[in-house]
Amino acid sequence: MDLNIKVNEKNHLDIGGADACDIAEEFGTPTYVIDENRIRDNYNRFYSAFSKYYPDFRVFYACKANTNLAVMKILESEGCSIDAVSPGEVYTARKVGFGSDRILFTGNNITNDELKFVHDEGVVLNIDSVSALKRLSEVVDPEGLKISLRVNPMVGAGHHDHCITGGVMSKFGIMDSEASEVYQMAKDLGFNPIGMHSHIGSGILDPEPFKLAIESTMDIAGKVHQDTGIDFEFVDFGGGIGIPYTPEEKIVDLDEFAKVNIELFKEKIDEYDMSSPAMFLEPGRYLVGDASTLLVTVNSVKQSYRKFIGVDAGFNTLLRPAMYDSYHHIVDASKMGDENTQKVDIAGNVCESGDLFARDRLMPDVEEGDILAILNAGAYGFTMSSNYNSRPLSSEVLVTDGECNLVREKQSFEDLFNNQIIPDHLK
Ligand code: LLP
């Protein structure tokens, strides 16, 4: 099993050297528990796998996966850069200490004000449509401004239809067939186009689609180079590398993955006679996905037509199972040694039937008061949580070599009223 589960001498789940049940007791549940060393290891494994074969390589963490300030600080300290998709993410990254040269903005359907905000922060924009290109040239001075364009490599893959971002159904990027024309337009408007970007989707364990995407993106870049004379400073192939969520799934062999894709990248550079651009990748899930665990408490066990284990969190806390039917491995952190004896449904506390973390899941004899750990909740977990059902957003705890620090307080009921204004006539 590639799920990296550790158990301590009390038969409790160990998270980064701390006892999951102790964390639950000290900080309450639901709480996201982040393992600092795991993030550092993930980053270093990822960076060295690629930079070994191609030193002009940079990692842009797709911070939409997890914008906790501590998580971003950890990656900042490792030398990572940021892929931001909204002005809010740019603002957050700047606040954390990322210089503007360490942020790349890849927005979609963004307004003129947003284009201007990102530009004024000194961040290079990745433009995803002719509309945005023209509008950018109207709201800022395009003369000599470095920009990049996002193209649709006509390859798409992902763990769910919602997470496929290339191909004919995708709203992202400029069509491959019009890339040269749009790059020429950018030049004619006065811009200095230095980069090309593509991203095929998210949660991909199969290396094949990435190879196809590198091939196709480089064919587009090569053709643009030949048609317009642009010499790219970088080509950015986005993110998407998956992690194992089920015990059967295998981790991606990163060394092999890097070797094969960089060989292909270099072949294409030669084929199109380009001066070697830097290679950028934008992993989100790979860096943080397996570094957080959502701890919840079992508050009811109900034998109905099925057996339901009820917990104190719901899809407002972790949306992925309800939204994508995603599998998250769940263990009883209080009794890790116990054998799985029964099939149960693990249900949340939101008033909707779809609020289930698992159906027909093999578990030990789970009892009220047990702490369940929902694994691999670090990517698109907290960032997609909401106040639905007027539930306060949960807390987050950082574990560093067994030491725990609260890095986000649980919201209060008062926080639910933030920014709401009752008009005078209703007072
Ligand atoms: N770059 C771009 C332009 C992206 O749109 C994304 C993710 C990434 C990089 C990072 O992809 P990753 O390495 O994390 O797969 N909420 C979904 C995932 C949505 C991904 C959106 N874009 C989920 O929970 O699975």
Short mmCIF file of C-alpha atoms and ligand atoms in Angstrom, two decimals:
data_model
loop_
_atom_site.label_atom_id
_atom_site.label_comp_id
_atom_site.label_asym_id
_atom_site.label_seq_id
_atom_site.Cartn_x
_atom_site.Cartn_y
_atom_site.Cartn_z
CA MET A 1 0.00 0.00 0.00
CA ASP A 2 1.40 3.40 -1.01
CA LEU A 3 -0.69 5.39 1.46
CA ASN A 4 2.07 6.07 3.95
CA ILE A 5 0.09 5.24 7.11
CA LYS A 6 2.02 5.21 10.41
CA VAL A 7 0.88 3.71 13.70
CA ASN A 8 2.30 4.39 17.18
CA GLU A 9 2.75 2.07 20.15
CA LYS A 10 -0.76 2.88 21.44
CA ASN A 11 -2.20 1.61 18.17
CA HIS A 12 -3.21 5.15 17.28
CA LEU A 13 -2.56 6.87 13.97
CA ASP A 14 0.70 8.81 13.93
CA ILE A 15 0.80 12.09 12.02
CA GLY A 16 4.29 13.52 11.65
CA GLY A 17 5.35 12.19 15.04
CA ALA A 18 2.17 13.24 16.89
CA ASP A 19 -0.72 11.06 18.08
CA ALA A 20 -3.87 11.77 16.04
CA CYS A 21 -6.14 11.12 19.05
CA ASP A 22 -4.15 13.56 21.21
CA ILE A 23 -4.41 16.19 18.47
CA ALA A 24 -8.17 15.66 18.27
CA GLU A 25 -8.45 16.03 22.03
CA GLU A 26 -6.29 19.14 22.23
CA PHE A 27 -7.64 21.03 19.22
CA GLY A 28 -11.11 19.55 18.75
CA THR A 29 -12.63 18.14 15.56
CA PRO A 30 -13.11 18.53 12.70
CA THR A 31 -9.57 19.68 12.13
CA TYR A 32 -7.15 19.44 9.25
CA VAL A 33 -3.72 18.24 10.41
CA ILE A 34 -0.81 19.23 8.18
CA ASP A 35 2.52 17.39 8.29
CA GLU A 36 5.28 19.95 7.59
CA ASN A 37 8.01 17.42 6.82
CA ARG A 38 5.83 15.65 4.30
CA ILE A 39 5.40 18.87 2.30
CA ARG A 40 9.15 19.51 2.39
CA ASP A 41 9.87 15.92 1.29
CA ASN A 42 7.30 16.09 -1.51
CA TYR A 43 8.76 19.34 -2.82
CA ASN A 44 12.37 18.16 -2.70
CA ARG A 45 11.56 14.81 -4.31
CA PHE A 46 9.69 16.59 -7.08
CA TYR A 47 12.25 19.32 -7.67
CA SER A 48 15.28 17.04 -7.70
CA ALA A 49 13.65 14.45 -9.99
CA PHE A 50 13.34 17.02 -12.77
CA SER A 51 16.24 19.41 -12.11
CA LYS A 52 18.61 16.43 -12.18
CA TYR A 53 17.84 15.95 -15.88
CA TYR A 54 17.18 19.59 -16.75
CA PRO A 55 18.69 22.20 -14.40
CA ASP A 56 16.73 25.09 -15.90
CA PHE A 57 13.61 23.81 -14.15
CA ARG A 58 11.21 25.55 -11.78
CA VAL A 59 8.29 24.39 -9.65
CA PHE A 60 5.25 26.68 -9.38
CA TYR A 61 3.04 25.36 -6.58
CA ALA A 62 -0.62 25.55 -7.68
CA CYS A 63 -1.76 27.13 -4.46
CA LYS A 64 -5.47 26.66 -5.22
CA ALA A 65 -4.83 23.22 -3.68
CA ASN A 66 -4.11 24.70 -0.24
CA THR A 67 -3.61 28.37 0.59
CA ASN A 68 -2.96 27.94 4.29
CA LEU A 69 -0.29 30.55 5.09
CA ALA A 70 1.91 28.03 6.89
CA VAL A 71 1.79 25.67 3.91
CA MET A 72 2.76 28.50 1.58
CA LYS A 73 5.55 29.67 3.93
CA ILE A 74 6.98 26.15 4.00
CA LEU A 75 7.10 26.02 0.22
CA GLU A 76 8.46 29.56 0.05
CA SER A 77 11.32 28.55 2.32
CA GLU A 78 12.13 25.60 0.04
CA GLY A 79 12.56 27.91 -2.96
CA CYS A 80 9.31 27.02 -4.69
CA SER A 81 7.37 29.52 -6.81
CA ILE A 82 3.58 30.02 -7.08
CA ASP A 83 0.95 29.37 -9.73
CA ALA A 84 -1.87 31.78 -8.86
CA VAL A 85 -5.29 31.78 -10.52
CA SER A 86 -6.93 34.78 -8.91
CA PRO A 87 -5.93 38.19 -7.59
CA GLY A 88 -6.63 36.81 -4.10
CA GLU A 89 -4.02 34.10 -4.60
CA VAL A 90 -1.53 36.66 -5.92
CA TYR A 91 -2.22 38.83 -2.85
CA THR A 92 -1.80 35.83 -0.53
CA ALA A 93 1.47 34.78 -2.15
CA ARG A 94 2.87 38.32 -1.93
CA LYS A 95 1.80 38.50 1.73
CA VAL A 96 3.61 35.25 2.47
CA GLY A 97 6.80 36.68 0.98
CA PHE A 98 6.95 35.40 -2.59
CA GLY A 99 8.62 38.01 -4.80
CA SER A 100 6.66 38.91 -7.92
CA ASP A 101 9.26 37.08 -10.01
CA ARG A 102 8.25 33.89 -8.17
CA ILE A 103 4.57 34.10 -9.14
CA LEU A 104 2.91 33.25 -12.43
CA PHE A 105 -0.73 34.14 -12.92
CA THR A 106 -2.97 31.88 -14.97
CA GLY A 107 -6.46 33.33 -14.87
CA ASN A 108 -9.57 32.35 -16.75
CA ASN A 109 -12.39 34.75 -17.63
CA ILE A 110 -10.85 37.57 -15.64
CA THR A 111 -11.95 41.18 -15.59
CA ASN A 112 -10.00 44.25 -16.62
CA ASP A 113 -9.58 45.29 -12.99
CA GLU A 114 -8.14 41.88 -12.17
CA LEU A 115 -5.74 42.01 -15.13
CA LYS A 116 -4.55 45.42 -13.97
CA PHE A 117 -4.21 44.35 -10.33
CA VAL A 118 -2.02 41.37 -11.22
CA HIS A 119 0.07 43.45 -13.62
CA ASP A 120 0.56 46.18 -11.01
CA GLU A 121 1.85 43.53 -8.60
CA GLY A 122 4.65 42.92 -11.12
CA VAL A 123 3.50 39.38 -11.89
CA VAL A 124 3.77 37.83 -15.36
CA LEU A 125 0.35 36.93 -16.75
CA ASN A 126 -0.52 33.83 -18.63
CA ILE A 127 -3.28 34.92 -20.99
CA ASP A 128 -5.94 32.44 -21.97
CA SER A 129 -7.98 34.19 -24.67
CA VAL A 130 -7.77 36.82 -27.42
CA SER A 131 -10.30 38.83 -25.42
CA ALA A 132 -8.03 38.98 -22.36
CA LEU A 133 -5.02 39.80 -24.55
CA LYS A 134 -6.75 42.76 -26.14
CA ARG A 135 -8.21 43.97 -22.86
CA LEU A 136 -4.80 43.72 -21.16
CA SER A 137 -3.33 45.89 -23.91
CA GLU A 138 -5.98 48.51 -23.14
CA VAL A 139 -5.62 48.60 -19.34
CA VAL A 140 -1.81 48.52 -19.08
CA ASP A 141 1.05 49.71 -21.29
CA PRO A 142 1.85 46.64 -23.42
CA GLU A 143 5.17 47.99 -24.72
CA GLY A 144 7.81 45.36 -23.96
CA LEU A 145 5.64 43.75 -21.27
CA LYS A 146 6.56 40.10 -20.71
CA ILE A 147 3.57 37.78 -21.06
CA SER A 148 2.80 34.15 -21.68
CA LEU A 149 -0.14 32.52 -23.45
CA ARG A 150 -2.07 29.42 -22.46
CA VAL A 151 -2.75 27.05 -25.33
CA ASN A 152 -5.08 24.06 -25.55
CA PRO A 153 -2.81 21.08 -26.29
CA MET A 154 -5.86 19.01 -27.37
CA VAL A 155 -4.91 16.38 -24.81
CA GLY A 156 -7.01 16.03 -21.69
CA ALA A 157 -7.01 13.70 -18.69
CA GLY A 158 -8.14 13.75 -15.09
CA HIS A 159 -9.73 11.78 -12.25
CA HIS A 160 -13.17 13.19 -13.13
CA ASP A 161 -14.77 14.99 -16.10
CA HIS A 162 -14.75 18.24 -14.11
CA CYS A 163 -10.97 18.01 -13.84
CA ILE A 164 -10.08 17.61 -17.54
CA THR A 165 -8.80 20.88 -18.96
CA GLY A 166 -7.62 20.10 -22.49
CA GLY A 167 -9.48 19.06 -25.64
CA VAL A 168 -12.55 20.22 -27.56
CA MET A 169 -14.85 20.49 -24.50
CA SER A 170 -12.44 22.63 -22.50
CA LYS A 171 -13.01 26.32 -21.79
CA PHE A 172 -9.28 26.85 -21.27
CA GLY A 173 -6.60 28.17 -23.55
CA ILE A 174 -6.13 29.34 -27.10
CA MET A 175 -6.82 26.84 -29.88
CA ASP A 176 -3.68 25.11 -31.13
CA SER A 177 -4.59 26.06 -34.71
CA GLU A 178 -4.62 29.79 -33.95
CA ALA A 179 -1.60 29.92 -31.63
CA SER A 180 0.82 31.49 -34.14
CA GLU A 181 -1.74 34.12 -35.11
CA VAL A 182 -2.41 35.08 -31.48
CA TYR A 183 1.29 35.20 -30.56
CA GLN A 184 1.81 37.46 -33.60
CA MET A 185 -1.09 39.62 -32.42
CA ALA A 186 0.56 39.88 -28.99
CA LYS A 187 3.78 41.04 -30.64
CA ASP A 188 1.92 43.53 -32.83
CA LEU A 189 0.23 44.96 -29.73
CA GLY A 190 3.71 45.61 -28.33
CA PHE A 191 3.92 42.74 -25.81
CA ASN A 192 7.01 40.64 -25.34
CA PRO A 193 5.68 37.05 -25.34
CA ILE A 194 8.21 34.92 -23.49
CA GLY A 195 6.25 31.86 -22.44
CA MET A 196 3.78 29.17 -23.39
CA HIS A 197 1.53 27.34 -20.96
CA SER A 198 -0.69 24.28 -21.08
CA HIS A 199 -2.44 22.18 -18.45
CA ILE A 200 -4.32 18.98 -19.29
CA GLY A 201 -6.13 18.18 -16.06
CA SER A 202 -5.80 16.98 -12.50
CA GLY A 203 -5.37 13.74 -10.60
CA ILE A 204 -3.57 11.80 -13.34
CA LEU A 205 -1.59 8.68 -12.41
CA ASP A 206 -1.05 7.43 -15.97
CA PRO A 207 2.15 8.94 -17.47
CA GLU A 208 0.90 8.55 -21.05
CA PRO A 209 -1.27 11.70 -21.34
CA PHE A 210 1.59 13.84 -20.02
CA LYS A 211 3.89 12.57 -22.76
CA LEU A 212 1.25 13.40 -25.36
CA ALA A 213 0.78 16.84 -23.83
CA ILE A 214 4.50 17.62 -23.80
CA GLU A 215 4.73 16.50 -27.40
CA SER A 216 1.75 18.53 -28.51
CA THR A 217 2.60 21.68 -26.50
CA MET A 218 6.15 21.59 -27.85
CA ASP A 219 4.83 21.14 -31.40
CA ILE A 220 2.71 24.26 -30.88
CA ALA A 221 5.66 26.15 -29.34
CA GLY A 222 7.96 25.03 -32.15
CA LYS A 223 5.53 26.14 -34.81
CA VAL A 224 4.98 29.51 -33.10
CA HIS A 225 8.77 29.90 -32.91
CA GLN A 226 9.11 29.21 -36.63
CA ASP A 227 6.14 31.37 -37.65
CA THR A 228 6.82 34.40 -35.44
CA GLY A 229 10.50 34.19 -34.48
CA ILE A 230 9.61 34.13 -30.76
CA ASP A 231 12.30 32.44 -28.68
CA PHE A 232 10.55 31.16 -25.57
CA GLU A 233 12.16 31.78 -22.19
CA PHE A 234 9.95 29.09 -20.68
CA VAL A 235 7.38 26.44 -21.47
CA ASP A 236 5.03 25.61 -18.60
CA PHE A 237 3.28 22.24 -18.71
CA GLY A 238 0.92 22.88 -15.80
CA GLY A 239 0.21 20.40 -13.03
CA GLY A 240 -1.91 17.29 -12.76
CA ILE A 241 0.29 14.52 -11.36
CA GLY A 242 -1.90 12.34 -9.19
CA ILE A 243 -1.31 10.69 -5.84
CA PRO A 244 -2.63 7.32 -4.66
CA TYR A 245 -5.93 7.67 -2.80
CA THR A 246 -6.87 3.99 -2.69
CA PRO A 247 -4.65 1.25 -1.26
CA GLU A 248 -4.42 -0.26 -4.75
CA GLU A 249 -3.17 2.86 -6.55
CA LYS A 250 0.56 3.22 -7.04
CA ILE A 251 2.65 6.35 -6.68
CA VAL A 252 4.01 7.78 -9.91
CA ASP A 253 7.62 6.76 -10.54
CA LEU A 254 8.81 10.34 -10.61
CA ASP A 255 12.36 9.64 -11.73
CA GLU A 256 11.18 7.67 -14.77
CA PHE A 257 8.46 10.24 -15.41
CA ALA A 258 10.98 13.11 -15.37
CA LYS A 259 13.51 11.26 -17.48
CA VAL A 260 11.07 10.33 -20.25
CA ASN A 261 9.37 13.72 -20.42
CA ILE A 262 12.58 15.71 -20.36
CA GLU A 263 14.05 13.57 -23.14
CA LEU A 264 10.96 14.36 -25.17
CA PHE A 265 11.19 18.04 -24.30
CA LYS A 266 14.83 18.19 -25.43
CA GLU A 267 14.07 16.30 -28.67
CA LYS A 268 11.41 18.85 -29.53
CA ILE A 269 13.74 21.77 -28.73
CA ASP A 270 16.20 20.30 -31.26
CA GLU A 271 13.52 19.48 -33.81
CA TYR A 272 12.32 23.08 -33.91
CA ASP A 273 15.73 24.62 -33.42
CA MET A 274 14.67 26.57 -30.33
CA SER A 275 17.13 28.04 -27.84
CA SER A 276 16.55 25.96 -24.71
CA PRO A 277 13.58 27.40 -22.76
CA ALA A 278 13.23 26.76 -19.03
CA MET A 279 10.78 24.02 -18.07
CA PHE A 280 8.08 24.92 -15.54
CA LEU A 281 5.64 22.56 -13.82
CA GLU A 282 2.75 23.50 -11.54
CA PRO A 283 1.99 20.65 -9.14
CA GLY A 284 -0.69 21.25 -6.54
CA ARG A 285 -1.94 17.88 -5.34
CA TYR A 286 1.47 16.21 -5.52
CA LEU A 287 3.02 18.66 -3.07
CA VAL A 288 0.30 18.86 -0.44
CA GLY A 289 -2.31 16.15 -1.05
CA ASP A 290 -0.90 13.47 1.22
CA ALA A 291 0.40 15.98 3.77
CA SER A 292 -2.95 16.61 5.50
CA THR A 293 -5.41 14.44 7.33
CA LEU A 294 -8.91 15.47 8.30
CA LEU A 295 -9.73 14.29 11.81
CA VAL A 296 -13.40 13.84 12.69
CA THR A 297 -15.21 12.38 15.69
CA VAL A 298 -17.82 9.65 15.45
CA ASN A 299 -20.93 10.99 17.16
CA SER A 300 -23.49 8.39 16.23
CA VAL A 301 -23.70 4.82 15.03
CA LYS A 302 -27.01 4.01 13.43
CA GLN A 303 -28.23 0.65 12.20
CA SER A 304 -30.88 1.55 9.64
CA TYR A 305 -31.39 -0.31 6.35
CA ARG A 306 -27.66 0.19 6.20
CA LYS A 307 -25.15 0.85 8.96
CA PHE A 308 -24.25 4.53 9.19
CA ILE A 309 -21.26 5.90 11.05
CA GLY A 310 -22.10 9.57 11.66
CA VAL A 311 -19.29 12.08 12.08
CA ASP A 312 -19.00 15.76 13.03
CA ALA A 313 -17.99 17.04 9.55
CA GLY A 314 -19.65 17.02 6.17
CA PHE A 315 -19.20 18.02 2.57
CA ASN A 316 -18.94 21.58 3.78
CA THR A 317 -15.63 20.46 5.35
CA LEU A 318 -14.37 18.13 2.59
CA LEU A 319 -16.27 18.39 -0.67
CA ARG A 320 -14.36 15.94 -2.88
CA PRO A 321 -16.34 12.75 -2.14
CA ALA A 322 -19.69 14.48 -2.77
CA MET A 323 -18.52 16.53 -5.74
CA TYR A 324 -16.39 14.02 -7.64
CA ASP A 325 -17.30 10.75 -5.95
CA SER A 326 -13.68 10.76 -4.84
CA TYR A 327 -12.27 7.99 -2.70
CA HIS A 328 -10.50 9.06 0.49
CA HIS A 329 -9.07 6.29 2.62
CA ILE A 330 -10.49 6.41 6.15
CA VAL A 331 -9.02 4.77 9.22
CA ASP A 332 -10.15 4.59 12.82
CA ALA A 333 -7.28 6.51 14.41
CA SER A 334 -8.27 5.21 17.84
CA LYS A 335 -7.86 1.52 17.02
CA MET A 336 -5.40 1.12 14.19
CA GLY A 337 -4.55 -2.49 15.03
CA ASP A 338 -8.14 -3.72 14.87
CA GLU A 339 -9.27 -5.89 12.03
CA ASN A 340 -11.80 -4.60 9.51
CA THR A 341 -14.93 -6.59 10.28
CA GLN A 342 -17.86 -4.71 8.78
CA LYS A 343 -18.99 -2.69 5.80
CA VAL A 344 -20.42 0.69 6.74
CA ASP A 345 -21.39 4.02 5.26
CA ILE A 346 -19.54 6.98 6.75
CA ALA A 347 -21.89 9.93 6.75
CA GLY A 348 -21.45 13.63 7.45
CA ASN A 349 -23.65 16.07 9.34
CA VAL A 350 -24.97 18.10 6.39
CA CYS A 351 -28.68 17.83 5.66
CA GLU A 352 -28.33 16.18 2.24
CA SER A 353 -28.34 12.50 1.32
CA GLY A 354 -25.22 12.96 -0.77
CA ASP A 355 -23.24 13.90 2.31
CA LEU A 356 -21.24 10.70 2.56
CA PHE A 357 -17.50 10.26 2.95
CA ALA A 358 -17.72 6.59 2.04
CA ARG A 359 -20.21 3.88 1.05
CA ASP A 360 -19.75 0.22 1.89
CA ARG A 361 -16.39 0.84 3.47
CA LEU A 362 -14.65 -1.97 5.33
CA MET A 363 -13.96 -0.75 8.86
CA PRO A 364 -13.27 -2.17 12.31
CA ASP A 365 -15.93 -2.02 15.00
CA VAL A 366 -16.24 1.78 15.04
CA GLU A 367 -17.80 3.21 18.20
CA GLU A 368 -19.13 6.60 19.22
CA GLY A 369 -16.28 8.79 20.39
CA ASP A 370 -13.72 7.21 18.04
CA ILE A 371 -11.56 9.52 15.97
CA LEU A 372 -11.66 8.81 12.25
CA ALA A 373 -8.90 10.06 10.01
CA ILE A 374 -9.79 10.94 6.43
CA LEU A 375 -6.48 10.66 4.61
CA ASN A 376 -5.00 12.63 1.73
CA ALA A 377 -7.13 15.68 2.44
CA GLY A 378 -4.38 18.25 1.87
CA ALA A 379 -5.22 19.20 -1.70
CA TYR A 380 -8.57 20.84 -2.47
CA GLY A 381 -9.75 20.00 1.04
CA PHE A 382 -9.89 23.14 3.17
CA THR A 383 -9.78 25.43 0.10
CA MET A 384 -13.08 24.00 -1.16
CA SER A 385 -14.79 24.01 2.21
CA SER A 386 -17.75 26.29 2.88
CA ASN A 387 -20.13 27.58 5.51
CA TYR A 388 -23.05 25.54 4.13
CA ASN A 389 -25.57 24.69 6.85
CA SER A 390 -24.06 27.59 8.85
CA ARG A 391 -21.19 25.44 10.00
CA PRO A 392 -18.05 27.40 10.95
CA LEU A 393 -14.94 26.56 8.88
CA SER A 394 -12.72 24.09 10.70
CA SER A 395 -9.37 24.63 12.35
CA GLU A 396 -5.98 23.59 10.96
CA VAL A 397 -3.03 22.26 12.92
CA LEU A 398 0.56 22.04 11.73
CA VAL A 399 2.72 19.16 12.99
CA THR A 400 6.48 19.63 12.87
CA ASP A 401 8.59 16.75 14.20
CA GLY A 402 5.82 15.81 16.61
CA GLU A 403 5.17 19.42 17.77
CA CYS A 404 1.67 20.78 17.11
CA ASN A 405 0.79 24.38 16.32
CA LEU A 406 -2.65 25.75 15.63
CA VAL A 407 -2.34 27.50 12.25
CA ARG A 408 -5.99 28.35 11.74
CA GLU A 409 -8.59 28.87 14.43
CA LYS A 410 -11.98 27.33 13.95
CA GLN A 411 -14.48 30.00 12.93
CA SER A 412 -16.94 31.26 15.52
CA PHE A 413 -20.69 31.67 15.02
CA GLU A 414 -20.07 35.43 14.86
CA ASP A 415 -17.78 34.84 11.87
CA LEU A 416 -20.80 33.55 9.98
CA PHE A 417 -22.15 37.11 9.89
CA ASN A 418 -18.94 38.65 8.50
CA ASN A 419 -19.65 41.25 5.82
CA GLN A 420 -23.41 40.92 6.09
CA ILE A 421 -25.39 44.13 6.47
CA ILE A 422 -28.95 44.28 7.77
CA PRO A 423 -30.69 47.24 6.13
CA ASP A 424 -32.20 49.81 8.50
CA HIS A 425 -35.81 48.93 7.66
CA LEU A 426 -35.27 45.36 8.92
CA LYS A 427 -33.63 46.34 12.18
N1 LLP B 1 -2.12 24.46 -13.07
C1 LLP B 1 -3.35 24.82 -13.47
C2 LLP B 1 -3.50 25.81 -14.54
C3 LLP B 1 -4.48 24.24 -12.88
O1 LLP B 1 -5.70 24.59 -13.28
C4 LLP B 1 -4.32 23.27 -11.86
C5 LLP B 1 -5.47 22.66 -11.20
C6 LLP B 1 -3.00 22.93 -11.46
C7 LLP B 1 -1.93 23.54 -12.10
C8 LLP B 1 -2.72 21.95 -10.38
O2 LLP B 1 -3.21 20.69 -10.64
P1 LLP B 1 -2.82 19.47 -9.68
O3 LLP B 1 -1.32 19.28 -9.76
O4 LLP B 1 -3.22 19.83 -8.28
O5 LLP B 1 -3.57 18.32 -10.20
N2 LLP B 1 -10.73 20.39 -7.14
C9 LLP B 1 -10.23 19.26 -7.90
C10 LLP B 1 -8.96 19.60 -8.65
C11 LLP B 1 -9.08 20.81 -9.53
C12 LLP B 1 -7.79 21.19 -10.20
C13 LLP B 1 -7.89 22.53 -10.83
N3 LLP B 1 -6.69 22.94 -11.48
C14 LLP B 1 -10.04 18.08 -6.96
O6 LLP B 1 -10.36 18.18 -5.76
O7 LLP B 1 -9.60 17.01 -7.39
#
